[in-house]
Coordinates of C-alpha atoms in Angstrom, one line a residue:
X1 CA 81.2 102.4 89.2
X2 CA 79.0 104.2 87.3
X3 CA 77.8 107.6 86.9
X4 CA 77.1 107.3 89.2
X5 CA 79.4 105.9 85.9
X6 CA 79.5 102.0 84.6
X7 CA 82.8 101.4 84.7
X8 CA 82.0 98.7 81.3
X9 CA 85.0 100.0 80.1
X10 CA 88.0 100.4 83.0
X11 CA 90.7 99.6 81.3
X12 CA 91.3 99.4 77.4
X13 CA 91.9 95.2 77.6
X14 CA 88.7 94.1 78.2
X15 CA 88.6 90.9 76.4
X16 CA 86.5 88.2 76.8
X17 CA 86.3 85.8 79.9
X18 CA 88.4 83.1 79.2
X19 CA 88.2 80.3 81.6
X20 CA 86.4 77.1 80.9
X21 CA 85.9 75.0 84.1
X22 CA 89.2 74.6 86.1
X23 CA 89.0 72.1 89.8
X24 CA 91.9 73.9 91.9
X25 CA 93.2 69.8 93.6
X26 CA 93.7 70.1 97.2
X27 CA 97.1 68.6 97.0
X28 CA 100.1 70.0 99.3
X29 CA 101.9 72.8 98.2
X30 CA 104.3 73.4 101.6
X31 CA 105.2 76.9 98.9
X32 CA 102.6 78.2 100.3
X33 CA 102.8 81.3 103.7
X34 CA 99.7 82.8 104.4
X35 CA 100.3 85.9 107.0
X36 CA 99.0 86.3 110.2
X37 CA 95.1 87.1 110.3
X38 CA 94.7 90.9 110.2
X39 CA 92.1 91.9 113.5
X40 CA 89.3 90.2 113.2
X41 CA 90.1 87.6 110.9
X42 CA 90.9 84.0 111.4
X43 CA 93.6 81.7 110.7
X44 CA 93.3 79.8 107.7
X45 CA 92.9 76.3 107.2
X46 CA 95.3 74.3 105.6
X47 CA 92.7 72.4 103.9
X48 CA 93.2 75.9 101.6
X49 CA 97.2 76.3 101.9
X50 CA 97.9 73.3 101.2
X51 CA 95.3 72.9 97.6
X52 CA 97.6 72.9 94.1
X53 CA 96.9 74.7 91.0
X54 CA 96.5 73.2 88.1
X55 CA 97.2 75.0 85.7
X56 CA 96.1 74.4 82.1
X57 CA 95.7 76.4 79.2
X58 CA 92.8 79.6 79.1
X59 CA 90.0 79.2 76.4
X60 CA 91.5 81.8 74.8
X61 CA 94.6 84.2 74.8
X62 CA 98.7 83.1 75.8
X63 CA 97.7 82.9 79.3
X64 CA 97.7 79.5 82.2
X65 CA 94.6 79.5 84.4
X66 CA 93.2 77.8 87.8
X67 CA 90.6 78.1 89.8
X68 CA 91.3 78.2 94.1
X69 CA 89.0 77.6 96.2
X70 CA 88.0 79.7 99.2
X71 CA 86.6 80.5 102.3
X72 CA 82.7 82.1 102.1
X73 CA 83.4 83.6 105.2
X74 CA 87.2 84.8 105.8
X75 CA 86.0 85.8 109.6
X76 CA 84.5 82.0 110.1
X77 CA 85.9 80.2 107.2
X78 CA 84.8 76.7 109.0
X79 CA 80.9 78.3 108.0
X80 CA 79.2 77.7 104.8
X81 CA 79.6 76.4 101.5
X82 CA 83.9 77.4 99.7
X83 CA 83.6 79.8 96.6
X84 CA 85.6 79.8 93.8
X85 CA 87.4 82.6 92.8
X86 CA 89.0 82.1 89.0
X87 CA 92.6 83.1 88.7
X88 CA 95.6 83.7 85.7
X89 CA 98.9 84.1 84.9
X90 CA 101.7 84.8 82.3
X91 CA 104.1 83.6 83.4
X92 CA 107.2 85.9 83.5
X93 CA 109.1 86.0 79.2
X94 CA 112.6 87.3 79.5
X95 CA 115.9 85.8 80.4
X96 CA 117.3 88.9 82.6
X97 CA 116.0 89.2 86.2
X98 CA 113.2 88.3 87.6
X99 CA 111.6 91.1 89.7
X100 CA 108.2 88.0 91.6
X101 CA 104.7 89.1 90.8
X102 CA 103.0 91.4 89.6
X103 CA 98.7 91.4 90.6
X104 CA 96.4 93.4 89.0
X105 CA 92.9 93.2 89.1
X106 CA 89.5 94.9 87.1
X107 CA 87.4 98.5 88.1
X108 CA 84.5 98.1 88.3
X109 CA 83.3 96.8 90.8
X110 CA 82.1 94.8 88.8
X111 CA 84.4 93.7 85.3
X112 CA 86.5 90.4 85.0
X113 CA 89.8 90.8 85.5
X114 CA 90.6 87.3 84.3
X115 CA 92.0 87.6 80.9
X116 CA 94.0 91.6 82.3
X117 CA 97.5 89.5 82.2
X118 CA 97.2 89.7 78.3
X119 CA 97.5 93.0 77.6
X120 CA 99.1 94.7 79.7
X121 CA 101.8 91.7 79.0
X122 CA 101.4 93.0 75.3
X123 CA 101.5 95.9 76.1
X124 CA 105.1 96.1 78.4
X125 CA 106.6 94.1 77.3
X126 CA 109.6 94.9 79.6
X127 CA 107.1 94.3 83.1
X128 CA 106.4 90.8 81.1
X129 CA 110.1 90.5 80.7
X130 CA 110.0 91.0 84.3
X131 CA 107.3 89.4 85.7
X132 CA 104.5 86.6 86.2
X133 CA 101.6 89.0 85.5
X134 CA 98.6 87.5 88.0
X135 CA 95.2 88.4 87.4
X136 CA 91.9 87.1 89.3
X137 CA 87.7 87.2 88.4
X138 CA 86.7 89.3 91.7
X139 CA 84.6 87.0 94.0
X140 CA 81.0 87.3 92.2
X141 CA 82.1 87.9 88.7
X142 CA 82.5 86.4 85.6
X143 CA 84.2 82.6 86.1
X144 CA 85.0 82.7 90.1
X145 CA 81.2 82.0 92.2
X146 CA 79.1 85.6 90.7
X147 CA 76.6 87.1 92.4
X148 CA 73.0 86.9 90.1
X149 CA 69.9 89.6 90.8
X150 CA 67.8 90.7 87.8
X151 CA 67.8 89.4 84.2
X152 CA 68.8 92.0 81.2
X153 CA 65.5 93.7 80.9
X154 CA 64.4 93.9 84.2
X155 CA 68.3 95.5 84.6
X156 CA 67.4 97.5 80.9
X157 CA 64.6 99.1 82.2
X158 CA 66.6 101.3 84.8
X159 CA 67.3 103.0 82.1
X160 CA 64.6 102.8 78.8
X161 CA 61.1 103.7 82.0
X162 CA 60.9 107.2 81.7
X163 CA 63.9 109.7 81.7
X164 CA 66.0 109.7 84.5
X165 CA 65.9 113.6 84.6
X166 CA 62.4 113.8 85.2
X167 CA 61.6 114.6 88.5
X168 CA 57.5 114.5 88.9
X169 CA 56.3 112.6 92.4
X170 CA 55.7 109.4 90.0
X171 CA 59.3 109.3 88.6
X172 CA 60.6 109.4 91.4
X173 CA 58.2 107.0 92.8
X174 CA 58.8 104.2 90.6
X175 CA 62.3 104.7 90.6
X176 CA 61.9 103.7 94.5
X177 CA 60.2 101.1 92.8
X178 CA 61.7 100.1 90.1
X179 CA 65.0 99.5 93.3
X180 CA 63.1 97.5 95.7
X181 CA 62.0 95.3 93.2
X182 CA 65.8 94.9 91.8
X183 CA 67.0 94.3 96.3
X184 CA 65.0 91.7 96.4
X185 CA 65.7 89.8 93.0
X186 CA 69.3 89.8 94.5
X187 CA 67.8 88.5 97.4
X188 CA 66.1 86.0 96.4
X189 CA 69.0 84.5 94.0
X190 CA 71.9 84.8 95.8
X191 CA 70.5 85.9 99.7
X192 CA 73.2 83.8 101.2
X193 CA 75.8 85.1 98.6
X194 CA 74.9 89.2 99.7
X195 CA 77.0 89.5 102.6
X196 CA 80.3 88.2 101.4
X197 CA 80.9 89.4 98.0
X198 CA 83.1 93.2 99.9
X199 CA 86.7 94.5 99.6
X200 CA 87.9 93.0 103.0
X201 CA 86.9 89.6 102.0
X202 CA 88.6 89.7 98.2
X203 CA 91.2 91.0 99.7
X204 CA 92.2 87.8 101.9
X205 CA 91.6 85.8 98.5
X206 CA 94.3 87.7 96.8
X207 CA 96.6 86.6 99.5
X208 CA 95.6 83.2 99.9
X209 CA 96.6 83.1 95.8
X210 CA 99.2 85.2 96.9
X211 CA 100.4 82.0 98.8
X212 CA 98.8 80.0 96.5
X213 CA 102.0 81.2 94.4
X214 CA 104.4 81.3 96.3
X215 CA 105.8 84.1 96.7
X216 CA 106.3 86.1 100.4
X217 CA 105.8 89.5 98.5
X218 CA 103.9 91.1 95.2
X219 CA 103.9 94.3 93.4
X220 CA 101.1 95.8 92.4
X221 CA 98.8 97.4 89.8
X222 CA 94.6 98.6 89.8
X223 CA 92.9 100.9 87.9
X224 CA 89.6 102.5 88.7
X225 CA 88.0 99.9 91.0
X226 CA 91.0 97.9 91.2
X227 CA 93.5 101.0 93.3
X228 CA 90.3 100.8 96.2
X229 CA 91.3 96.7 96.6
X230 CA 95.0 97.7 96.7
X231 CA 95.1 100.2 98.9
X232 CA 92.8 97.3 101.6
X233 CA 94.9 94.9 100.7
X234 CA 97.8 97.4 101.4
X235 CA 96.1 97.9 104.4
X236 CA 95.5 94.8 106.0
X237 CA 98.6 93.1 103.9
X238 CA 101.0 95.3 104.0
X239 CA 103.7 93.3 105.1
X240 CA 103.1 91.6 101.3
X241 CA 103.4 94.7 99.8
X242 CA 106.6 95.5 97.4
X243 CA 105.4 97.8 95.3
X244 CA 102.6 99.1 94.5
X245 CA 100.4 101.6 91.6
X246 CA 97.2 102.7 92.1
X247 CA 96.0 104.8 89.3
X248 CA 92.9 106.8 88.1
X249 CA 91.8 106.1 92.1
X250 CA 88.4 105.4 93.9
X251 CA 88.5 107.1 96.6
X252 CA 89.1 104.5 99.2
X253 CA 89.7 107.3 102.3
X254 CA 86.1 107.8 102.9
X255 CA 82.9 106.1 102.1
X256 CA 81.1 104.8 98.1
X257 CA 78.5 106.7 99.4
X258 CA 80.7 110.3 98.7
X259 CA 82.8 109.3 96.2
X260 CA 79.6 108.2 94.3
X261 CA 78.1 111.2 94.3
X262 CA 81.0 113.6 93.6
X263 CA 80.8 111.8 90.2
X264 CA 78.4 114.0 88.1
X265 CA 80.8 117.4 88.7
X266 CA 83.6 115.7 87.4
X267 CA 81.8 113.7 84.2
X268 CA 79.6 117.2 83.5
X269 CA 83.3 119.4 83.6
X270 CA 84.8 116.2 81.5
X271 CA 82.0 116.8 79.3
X272 CA 81.9 120.6 79.2
X273 CA 85.5 122.0 80.0
X274 CA 87.3 119.2 77.7
X275 CA 84.5 117.5 75.2
X276 CA 82.3 120.5 74.0
X277 CA 85.3 122.2 72.9
X278 CA 86.9 119.6 70.9
X279 CA 83.4 119.4 69.6
X280 CA 83.3 123.3 68.4
X281 CA 86.8 123.6 67.0
X282 CA 85.8 120.4 64.6
X283 CA 82.7 122.0 64.2
X284 CA 83.2 121.2 60.3
X285 CA 83.0 117.5 60.8
X286 CA 80.8 117.6 62.6
X287 CA 78.4 120.6 62.4
X288 CA 77.6 120.6 66.0
X289 CA 78.1 124.5 66.7
X290 CA 81.2 126.7 66.7
X291 CA 81.3 126.8 69.8
X292 CA 81.5 125.3 73.8
X293 CA 78.3 126.5 74.1
X294 CA 76.5 126.0 70.9
X295 CA 77.9 122.3 70.6
X296 CA 76.0 121.8 74.3
X297 CA 73.0 123.4 73.1
X298 CA 72.7 121.1 69.8
X299 CA 73.6 118.5 72.3
X300 CA 70.1 119.4 74.8
X301 CA 67.4 119.4 72.1
X302 CA 69.0 116.3 70.4
X303 CA 67.7 115.0 73.7
X304 CA 64.6 116.8 74.2
X305 CA 63.8 115.2 70.7
X306 CA 64.7 111.6 72.4
X307 CA 62.9 112.2 75.1
X308 CA 59.4 113.6 73.0
X309 CA 60.4 110.9 70.4
X310 CA 62.0 107.8 71.5
X311 CA 64.0 106.6 68.2
X312 CA 64.1 103.0 67.2
X313 CA 67.2 102.1 65.4
X314 CA 67.9 98.4 64.5
X315 CA 66.0 96.9 66.3
X316 CA 67.4 99.3 69.3
X317 CA 65.1 101.7 71.7
X318 CA 67.3 105.1 71.8
X319 CA 66.0 107.6 74.3
X320 CA 67.2 110.3 76.2
X321 CA 68.3 108.8 78.6
X322 CA 70.0 106.3 75.7
X323 CA 72.2 110.3 74.7
X324 CA 73.4 110.7 78.5
X325 CA 75.2 107.1 79.1
X326 CA 76.7 106.8 75.2
X327 CA 77.9 110.4 76.9
X328 CA 79.4 109.6 79.9
X329 CA 80.3 106.0 78.3
X330 CA 83.1 108.2 75.7
X331 CA 83.6 110.8 78.3
X332 CA 86.3 108.0 79.3
X333 CA 88.7 108.3 76.8
X334 CA 89.9 111.2 74.0
X335 CA 90.0 108.7 71.3
X336 CA 86.3 108.0 72.1
X337 CA 85.6 111.8 71.9
X338 CA 85.4 111.2 67.9
X339 CA 82.6 108.2 67.3
X340 CA 80.5 109.9 69.8
X341 CA 81.0 113.1 67.5
X342 CA 80.0 111.2 64.6
X343 CA 77.4 109.1 67.2
X344 CA 75.8 112.4 67.9
X345 CA 74.8 113.0 63.7
X346 CA 73.5 109.7 63.1
X347 CA 70.9 110.5 65.7
X348 CA 70.0 113.6 64.3
X349 CA 69.4 112.0 61.0
X350 CA 69.2 108.4 61.2
X351 CA 67.0 107.9 57.6
X352 CA 70.7 109.2 56.0
X353 CA 73.0 107.6 57.7
X354 CA 75.5 104.7 56.3
X355 CA 73.5 101.3 57.5
X356 CA 77.0 100.3 59.0
X357 CA 77.0 102.9 60.9
X358 CA 73.4 102.3 62.5
X359 CA 74.3 99.2 63.5
X360 CA 77.1 99.7 65.3
X361 CA 76.0 102.5 67.5
X362 CA 72.8 100.6 67.8
X363 CA 74.9 97.7 69.0
X364 CA 76.6 99.8 71.9
X365 CA 73.4 101.1 72.9
X366 CA 71.4 98.2 73.6
X367 CA 72.1 97.9 76.1
X368 CA 73.1 100.5 79.2
X369 CA 74.6 98.2 81.8
X370 CA 75.5 94.5 81.6
X371 CA 72.8 92.6 84.5
X372 CA 75.8 90.5 85.2
X373 CA 77.5 93.3 85.5
X374 CA 75.1 95.4 87.6
X375 CA 75.1 92.9 90.4
X376 CA 78.4 92.7 91.2
X377 CA 78.4 96.6 91.2
X378 CA 76.2 97.0 93.9
X379 CA 76.5 93.8 96.0
X380 CA 80.3 95.9 96.6
X381 CA 79.0 99.2 96.6
X382 CA 76.0 99.0 98.8
X383 CA 77.8 95.8 100.8
X384 CA 81.1 97.9 101.9
X385 CA 80.4 101.2 103.8
X386 CA 77.6 102.5 104.9
X387 CA 74.6 105.5 103.3
X388 CA 72.4 107.2 104.4
X389 CA 69.0 105.0 104.0
X390 CA 66.7 108.5 104.2
X391 CA 64.6 108.5 101.1
X392 CA 64.1 112.3 101.4
X393 CA 67.4 112.8 101.1
X394 CA 68.2 111.4 98.0
X395 CA 65.6 113.6 96.7
X396 CA 66.7 116.5 97.7
X397 CA 70.3 115.0 96.6
X398 CA 69.9 114.0 93.5
X399 CA 67.6 116.8 92.3
X400 CA 69.8 119.5 93.1
X401 CA 73.0 117.1 91.1
X402 CA 70.1 116.7 88.1
X403 CA 70.0 120.1 88.2
X404 CA 73.9 121.1 88.1
X405 CA 75.4 118.4 87.0
X406 CA 73.2 116.3 85.0
X407 CA 75.2 114.7 82.4
X408 CA 75.4 111.9 85.3
X409 CA 73.4 113.8 87.9
X410 CA 70.3 112.2 86.1
X411 CA 70.8 108.9 87.1
X412 CA 72.3 109.3 91.1
X413 CA 69.0 108.9 92.5
X414 CA 68.4 105.6 89.9
X415 CA 72.0 103.9 92.0
X416 CA 71.3 105.5 95.4
X417 CA 68.1 104.1 95.7
X418 CA 68.8 100.6 95.4
X419 CA 71.8 101.2 98.1
X420 CA 69.1 103.0 100.8
X421 CA 67.2 99.2 100.0
X422 CA 70.2 96.4 100.4
X423 CA 70.3 95.0 103.6
X424 CA 72.3 96.2 106.0
X425 CA 75.9 95.2 106.3
X426 CA 78.3 94.0 109.2
X427 CA 82.1 94.3 106.7
X428 CA 84.3 95.5 108.7
X429 CA 85.3 99.7 108.5
X430 CA 88.8 99.5 106.7
X431 CA 90.7 102.6 107.3
X432 CA 93.2 103.0 105.1
X433 CA 96.7 104.4 107.5
X434 CA 100.0 103.5 104.5
X435 CA 100.9 102.6 107.7
X436 CA 104.1 99.7 107.1
X437 CA 104.3 100.7 102.9
X438 CA 106.9 100.9 101.0
X439 CA 106.4 103.6 98.7
X440 CA 102.7 103.7 96.7
X441 CA 102.8 105.3 93.1
X442 CA 99.4 107.0 92.7
X443 CA 97.9 108.4 88.9
X444 CA 95.6 110.4 88.8
X445 CA 94.9 113.2 86.2
X446 CA 92.9 116.0 86.2
X447 CA 89.7 115.9 84.4
X448 CA 89.1 112.1 85.5
X449 CA 85.2 111.6 84.4
X450 CA 85.0 109.1 86.5
X451 CA 87.7 109.2 89.0
X452 CA 87.9 112.9 90.1
X453 CA 90.5 114.8 90.8
X454 CA 89.5 115.9 94.0
X455 CA 89.1 112.5 95.5
X456 CA 92.6 111.2 94.4
X457 CA 94.2 113.9 96.6
X458 CA 92.3 112.7 99.2
X459 CA 93.3 109.7 99.2
X460 CA 97.0 110.4 98.8
X461 CA 96.9 111.8 101.2
X462 CA 95.6 109.1 103.2
X463 CA 98.8 107.2 101.8
X464 CA 101.7 109.0 103.3
X465 CA 104.3 107.0 101.7
X466 CA 102.3 107.8 98.1
X467 CA 103.9 109.8 95.5
X468 CA 100.8 111.5 93.0
X469 CA 102.1 111.1 89.6
X470 CA 99.0 113.8 88.3
X471 CA 98.3 114.4 84.0
X472 CA 97.3 118.3 83.2
X473 CA 95.8 119.6 80.5
X474 CA 93.3 115.8 80.1
X475 CA 91.0 113.8 81.5
X476 CA 91.4 109.8 81.0
X477 CA 90.3 107.4 82.9
X478 CA 94.0 105.4 83.4
X479 CA 97.1 106.6 82.7
X480 CA 99.1 104.1 82.3
X481 CA 99.4 102.7 79.3
X482 CA 97.3 105.3 77.6
X483 CA 100.3 106.6 75.5
X484 CA 101.6 108.7 77.5
X485 CA 105.4 108.7 77.9
X486 CA 106.2 110.1 80.0
X487 CA 103.6 108.6 83.3
X488 CA 105.0 105.3 81.0
X489 CA 108.7 105.9 82.2
X490 CA 107.1 106.9 85.8
X491 CA 106.5 103.8 86.2
X492 CA 108.2 101.6 84.7
X493 CA 111.5 103.1 86.4
X494 CA 109.7 102.0 89.1
X495 CA 108.9 98.8 88.4
X496 CA 111.7 97.0 87.3
X497 CA 114.5 99.7 88.6
X498 CA 113.1 100.1 91.9
X499 CA 113.0 104.6 91.5
X500 CA 110.6 106.2 93.0
X501 CA 109.9 110.4 92.6
X502 CA 111.3 112.5 95.4
X503 CA 108.2 114.1 95.7
X504 CA 105.2 114.5 94.0
X505 CA 105.1 115.8 89.9
X506 CA 103.2 115.5 86.9
X507 CA 102.8 114.7 83.1
X508 CA 101.0 117.0 80.5
X509 CA 98.1 114.9 79.4
X510 CA 98.4 114.5 76.0
X511 CA 97.2 116.3 72.0
X512 CA 93.3 115.8 71.9
X513 CA 92.6 113.7 69.1
X514 CA 91.7 114.9 65.3
X515 CA 88.2 114.8 64.2
X516 CA 87.0 111.1 62.7
X517 CA 84.5 113.0 60.8
X518 CA 81.4 111.5 59.6
X519 CA 81.1 107.8 59.5

């Protein structure tokens, strides 16, 4: 998400968007079969089912891309202009038996999923041999019909104006005013689109995609927010699911509000129980303190210095908020610990840092979140499920989060105030029950910063057929293809050989990285 987390790098396969302008040809497609519409949804008009995907090479990589026309509102598919959903395909490569279609989606909400099949195919060749791996940009994102809210400087101002830990009345008033202005921008630029940028609408796009691919069932891999998307799809179209892997799970058993307000705890836990001990163990390299307490004190000293005097680094203003953004981003994967530890040294001693290190860090810290991501993230999370709209509640709630879990808790009011100001949504409540589903494989680490383990347990209980693989002793976000042979073996045994664990199981986390050294 966002931190409420950024989710800027929800998987390791983020690649530049790779679709030119493609057109879905309205030609007969005799193999398209739609599910019976679930509760409240209208029958799928023939003009959608009879379109043919005009596959062409994507702008880059080994994928084919096409565009799919979808109704603006699946509940009333004849009303309003169509939307476009960009889709992609990596054809199965192997000579052996085919397993059908493996659909995958991106995290966020707000990340692009169009080129994700390239990364999965490259890193899982056995899966790529057996499956056509397909992806898409969810409505509102990337090469699909996009949500537009504020420009990049306005989004940057959420993180560059003042200190997000500031709990004074002027700072709180400014936070609410900035949130209301952002919502007004969204309504002005995308108002007629906003009610339809929801997970419920997106899963109907997915089922149309399945139908146009000519298959009765799909398998699915979904990390982070895509686990939420997959659970909704499985609930609304259970008869269309063959296999489903949900990785690093957004708690779909409840509401976005409860999930996102749980993130400050898990980011702080990851920071204090994994990163700071590792930093202290490597004090000979990074010189931040020989104990976790000393390393934490060093971080807070640097943060106070940036609060008092933001640093101008190669054209980028680095503030106390910038440091917290960089820290939360580093918590996603242990492979980022070394680069963040080295960045602390650059920020402490910028005058003696190597020019290349200064330039690279300035570029990394330039934008906390992209404007396009920011727009879609709130379009989905604010409209999917209800939010408390009492400003007093959020002032009190965020004050406690800032006090107890400041790394991410300081941003809680900034994010919640946007959803508290969002137009009221008519999105239907989707209760995930797991009814009618085959076994589902779920993955989560105990210290995942963005998708907290407590939420994964609740989601696991909501799917009675699920098997939970717990990665113990670590906290990366995204378990499959993260260098863990135990996890990869379980996932590929499930996808390729139909081997489902008899019950919940666990895998040890991969070891923490060696220090990267100062650069």
